[in-house]
Amino acid sequence: MAQNDTVKLIGSWASPFSIRARAALHLKSVKYEYLDEPDVLRSKSELLLKSNPIFKKVPVLIHGDVSICESLNIVQYIDEAWSSGPSILPSHPVERANARFWAIFIDEKIFGSLEAVGGAKDDEGRMAAAGKLMENLAILEEAFQKSSKGLGFFGGESIGFLDLACGTLLGPVSVIEAFSGVKFLRRETTPGLIQWAQKFRAHEAVKPYMPTPEEFVAFAKKKFNVE
């Protein structure tokens, strides 16, 4: 597929998963048209339904006449389809496999814990889910320490695939912290992730697309009709 084919991205400003795709396109210096779905949970455009008829979710990357769905899949596609800019995935097969593994851990284990905290029906269930979330974040902290080798990002000095995967957590964690009154990212347990989060938010490929914690919380309060 020619690299100059028309590129569009269907996303939503409050979707953490859309940030993955936008940051990846930015890293690769890809020019694209951004189509925002402002209330994707309640109303979906015809283009979104046509482009992602199975899951009906954002983000969706449209490259020429091809639609690519699911955020991690989109990031990998962007890395392979465009040679411009830095590589997003590691070049070594073992490092690539490890990056994919931890991205799955983030999407399945940590997001699962976040959903369990938010969906708990009583204090006992909420405490159990919060404990599991802290446990999973501690595991991710250990993975970061090993992967970063004392540098700023999961891959070392440069932002990469696992950083984009992990960055998706920052909005939801800030919302859960605000609603529960519990800090899950703590300097005594996740010092590396806290420093990483500051560098990630400030990165030029992320900052234009990442809402602030306050914006995430305000959106969640409106969504769930919470004062």
CSV table of C-alpha atoms in Angstrom, one decimal:
chain,number,residue,atom,x,y,z
A,1,MET,CA,0.0,0.0,0.0
A,2,ALA,CA,1.4,3.4,-0.9
A,3,GLN,CA,2.4,5.6,2.0
A,4,ASN,CA,0.7,8.6,0.5
A,5,ASP,CA,-2.8,7.1,0.6
A,6,THR,CA,-5.4,9.0,2.5
A,7,VAL,CA,-5.2,8.5,6.2
A,8,LYS,CA,-8.1,9.0,8.6
A,9,LEU,CA,-8.4,8.2,12.3
A,10,ILE,CA,-11.8,7.8,14.0
A,11,GLY,CA,-11.4,8.5,17.7
A,12,SER,CA,-12.8,10.2,20.8
A,13,TRP,CA,-11.0,12.8,22.8
A,14,ALA,CA,-11.8,11.1,26.1
A,15,SER,CA,-10.8,7.6,24.9
A,16,PRO,CA,-7.5,6.6,26.3
A,17,PHE,CA,-7.2,4.0,23.5
A,18,SER,CA,-7.4,6.8,20.9
A,19,ILE,CA,-4.3,8.4,22.4
A,20,ARG,CA,-2.3,5.3,21.5
A,21,ALA,CA,-3.1,5.7,17.8
A,22,ARG,CA,-2.7,9.5,17.7
A,23,ALA,CA,0.7,9.4,19.5
A,24,ALA,CA,1.9,6.6,17.1
A,25,LEU,CA,0.9,8.7,14.0
A,26,HIS,CA,2.7,11.7,15.5
A,27,LEU,CA,5.9,9.7,16.1
A,28,LYS,CA,5.8,8.6,12.5
A,29,SER,CA,5.0,12.1,11.2
A,30,VAL,CA,2.0,10.8,9.4
A,31,LYS,CA,-0.5,13.4,8.2
A,32,TYR,CA,-4.1,12.4,8.8
A,33,GLU,CA,-7.6,13.6,9.2
A,34,TYR,CA,-9.0,13.2,12.7
A,35,LEU,CA,-12.7,12.4,13.0
A,36,ASP,CA,-13.8,12.8,16.6
A,37,GLU,CA,-16.8,10.8,18.0
A,38,PRO,CA,-17.6,13.1,20.9
A,39,ASP,CA,-20.2,10.8,22.6
A,40,VAL,CA,-19.3,7.4,21.2
A,41,LEU,CA,-21.0,5.5,24.0
A,42,ARG,CA,-24.4,6.8,23.1
A,43,SER,CA,-24.1,7.7,19.4
A,44,LYS,CA,-21.9,6.2,16.7
A,45,SER,CA,-21.4,7.6,13.2
A,46,GLU,CA,-22.2,5.6,10.1
A,47,LEU,CA,-18.5,5.7,9.2
A,48,LEU,CA,-17.6,4.1,12.5
A,49,LEU,CA,-20.2,1.4,12.2
A,50,LYS,CA,-19.1,0.7,8.6
A,51,SER,CA,-15.4,0.7,9.5
A,52,ASN,CA,-15.6,-1.4,12.6
A,53,PRO,CA,-18.8,-3.4,12.3
A,54,ILE,CA,-17.7,-6.2,14.7
A,55,PHE,CA,-16.8,-4.2,17.9
A,56,LYS,CA,-18.2,-0.8,16.9
A,57,LYS,CA,-15.5,1.0,19.0
A,58,VAL,CA,-12.9,3.7,18.5
A,59,PRO,CA,-10.2,4.0,17.5
A,60,VAL,CA,-10.3,3.0,13.8
A,61,LEU,CA,-7.5,3.8,11.4
A,62,ILE,CA,-8.6,4.1,7.7
A,63,HIS,CA,-5.6,3.9,5.3
A,64,GLY,CA,-6.8,4.2,1.8
A,65,ASP,CA,-9.6,1.7,1.5
A,66,VAL,CA,-8.5,-0.4,4.5
A,67,SER,CA,-9.8,-0.2,8.0
A,68,ILE,CA,-7.6,-1.2,10.9
A,69,CYS,CA,-9.3,-1.7,14.3
A,70,GLU,CA,-8.1,-2.2,18.0
A,71,SER,CA,-5.6,0.3,19.4
A,72,LEU,CA,-2.6,-2.0,19.9
A,73,ASN,CA,-3.1,-3.5,16.4
A,74,ILE,CA,-3.3,0.0,15.0
A,75,VAL,CA,0.0,1.0,16.6
A,76,GLN,CA,1.7,-2.1,15.2
A,77,TYR,CA,0.3,-1.4,11.8
A,78,ILE,CA,1.5,2.2,11.8
A,79,ASP,CA,5.0,1.1,12.8
A,80,GLU,CA,5.1,-1.3,9.9
A,81,ALA,CA,3.3,0.7,7.3
A,82,TRP,CA,5.4,3.9,7.6
A,83,SER,CA,9.2,3.9,7.6
A,84,SER,CA,9.3,7.6,8.6
A,85,GLY,CA,10.2,8.5,12.1
A,86,PRO,CA,11.5,6.2,14.8
A,87,SER,CA,10.6,2.5,15.2
A,88,ILE,CA,7.8,2.0,17.8
A,89,LEU,CA,8.3,-1.7,18.4
A,90,PRO,CA,11.7,-3.0,19.5
A,91,SER,CA,13.8,-4.5,16.6
A,92,HIS,CA,14.9,-7.6,18.5
A,93,PRO,CA,12.3,-10.5,18.3
A,94,VAL,CA,12.5,-11.3,22.0
A,95,GLU,CA,12.1,-7.6,23.0
A,96,ARG,CA,9.2,-7.3,20.6
A,97,ALA,CA,7.5,-10.4,22.1
A,98,ASN,CA,8.1,-9.1,25.7
A,99,ALA,CA,6.6,-5.7,24.7
A,100,ARG,CA,3.5,-7.4,23.4
A,101,PHE,CA,3.2,-9.6,26.5
A,102,TRP,CA,3.2,-6.7,28.9
A,103,ALA,CA,0.8,-4.8,26.7
A,104,ILE,CA,-1.6,-7.7,27.0
A,105,PHE,CA,-1.0,-7.7,30.8
A,106,ILE,CA,-2.0,-4.1,30.9
A,107,ASP,CA,-5.1,-4.5,28.8
A,108,GLU,CA,-6.3,-7.7,30.5
A,109,LYS,CA,-5.0,-7.7,34.1
A,110,ILE,CA,-4.7,-4.0,35.0
A,111,PHE,CA,-7.8,-2.8,33.1
A,112,GLY,CA,-9.7,-5.7,34.5
A,113,SER,CA,-8.7,-4.6,38.0
A,114,LEU,CA,-9.7,-1.0,37.3
A,115,GLU,CA,-13.1,-2.2,36.1
A,116,ALA,CA,-13.5,-4.4,39.2
A,117,VAL,CA,-12.8,-1.4,41.5
A,118,GLY,CA,-15.3,0.8,39.6
A,119,GLY,CA,-18.0,-1.9,39.4
A,120,ALA,CA,-17.7,-3.3,43.0
A,121,LYS,CA,-21.1,-3.5,44.6
A,122,ASP,CA,-20.0,-3.2,48.3
A,123,ASP,CA,-17.0,-2.2,50.3
A,124,GLU,CA,-15.7,-5.7,50.7
A,125,GLY,CA,-15.6,-6.2,47.0
A,126,ARG,CA,-14.1,-2.8,46.4
A,127,MET,CA,-11.3,-3.4,48.9
A,128,ALA,CA,-10.5,-6.8,47.3
A,129,ALA,CA,-10.5,-5.3,43.8
A,130,ALA,CA,-8.3,-2.3,45.0
A,131,GLY,CA,-5.8,-4.8,46.5
A,132,LYS,CA,-5.6,-6.7,43.2
A,133,LEU,CA,-5.1,-3.4,41.3
A,134,MET,CA,-2.2,-2.4,43.6
A,135,GLU,CA,-0.7,-5.9,43.2
A,136,ASN,CA,-0.9,-5.6,39.4
A,137,LEU,CA,0.6,-2.1,39.4
A,138,ALA,CA,3.5,-3.4,41.6
A,139,ILE,CA,4.1,-6.1,39.0
A,140,LEU,CA,4.1,-3.5,36.2
A,141,GLU,CA,6.5,-1.4,38.3
A,142,GLU,CA,9.0,-4.3,38.5
A,143,ALA,CA,8.6,-4.8,34.7
A,144,PHE,CA,9.3,-1.1,34.2
A,145,GLN,CA,12.4,-1.1,36.3
A,146,LYS,CA,13.9,-4.1,34.4
A,147,SER,CA,12.8,-2.8,31.0
A,148,SER,CA,13.9,0.8,31.3
A,149,LYS,CA,17.3,0.0,32.7
A,150,GLY,CA,17.2,3.2,34.8
A,151,LEU,CA,16.2,5.4,31.8
A,152,GLY,CA,13.0,7.3,31.3
A,153,PHE,CA,10.8,5.0,29.2
A,154,PHE,CA,10.0,1.3,29.1
A,155,GLY,CA,12.3,0.9,26.1
A,156,GLY,CA,15.1,3.1,27.5
A,157,GLU,CA,15.7,6.6,26.3
A,158,SER,CA,12.9,6.7,23.7
A,159,ILE,CA,9.2,6.3,23.8
A,160,GLY,CA,7.9,3.1,22.3
A,161,PHE,CA,5.2,0.5,22.0
A,162,LEU,CA,4.9,-0.4,25.7
A,163,ASP,CA,4.9,3.2,26.7
A,164,LEU,CA,1.9,3.8,24.4
A,165,ALA,CA,0.2,0.7,25.9
A,166,CYS,CA,0.8,1.8,29.4
A,167,GLY,CA,-0.1,5.4,28.8
A,168,THR,CA,-3.7,4.3,28.4
A,169,LEU,CA,-3.9,3.7,32.1
A,170,LEU,CA,-3.3,7.2,33.3
A,171,GLY,CA,-6.7,8.6,32.7
A,172,PRO,CA,-8.7,5.7,34.2
A,173,VAL,CA,-6.4,5.5,37.2
A,174,SER,CA,-6.9,9.2,37.9
A,175,VAL,CA,-10.7,8.7,37.7
A,176,ILE,CA,-10.6,5.7,40.0
A,177,GLU,CA,-8.4,7.6,42.5
A,178,ALA,CA,-10.8,10.6,42.5
A,179,PHE,CA,-13.9,8.4,42.9
A,180,SER,CA,-12.4,6.1,45.6
A,181,GLY,CA,-10.2,8.5,47.5
A,182,VAL,CA,-7.4,5.9,47.3
A,183,LYS,CA,-4.0,6.6,45.7
A,184,PHE,CA,-2.9,3.7,43.5
A,185,LEU,CA,0.2,5.2,42.1
A,186,ARG,CA,2.3,5.8,45.2
A,187,ARG,CA,6.0,6.9,45.5
A,188,GLU,CA,6.6,4.1,48.0
A,189,THR,CA,5.3,1.4,45.8
A,190,THR,CA,5.5,2.7,42.2
A,191,PRO,CA,8.2,5.4,42.1
A,192,GLY,CA,9.3,4.4,38.6
A,193,LEU,CA,5.8,4.6,37.1
A,194,ILE,CA,5.2,8.0,38.7
A,195,GLN,CA,8.3,9.4,37.1
A,196,TRP,CA,7.6,7.7,33.9
A,197,ALA,CA,4.0,9.1,33.8
A,198,GLN,CA,5.4,12.7,34.1
A,199,LYS,CA,7.8,12.1,31.2
A,200,PHE,CA,5.1,10.4,29.1
A,201,ARG,CA,2.5,13.1,29.6
A,202,ALA,CA,5.1,15.8,28.6
A,203,HIS,CA,6.3,14.0,25.5
A,204,GLU,CA,5.7,15.9,22.3
A,205,ALA,CA,3.9,12.9,20.7
A,206,VAL,CA,1.5,12.6,23.7
A,207,LYS,CA,0.9,16.0,25.2
A,208,PRO,CA,-1.4,17.4,22.4
A,209,TYR,CA,-3.8,14.5,22.7
A,210,MET,CA,-3.7,13.6,26.4
A,211,PRO,CA,-6.4,15.2,28.5
A,212,THR,CA,-5.4,16.3,32.0
A,213,PRO,CA,-6.4,14.2,35.0
A,214,GLU,CA,-9.0,16.9,35.9
A,215,GLU,CA,-10.5,16.6,32.4
A,216,PHE,CA,-10.7,12.8,32.7
A,217,VAL,CA,-12.4,13.1,36.1
A,218,ALA,CA,-14.9,15.8,34.8
A,219,PHE,CA,-15.8,13.6,31.9
A,220,ALA,CA,-16.4,10.6,34.1
A,221,LYS,CA,-18.5,12.6,36.5
A,222,LYS,CA,-20.7,13.8,33.6
A,223,LYS,CA,-20.8,10.3,32.2
A,224,PHE,CA,-22.0,8.7,35.4
A,225,ASN,CA,-24.0,11.7,36.6
A,226,VAL,CA,-21.9,12.2,39.7
A,227,GLU,CA,-21.5,15.6,41.4
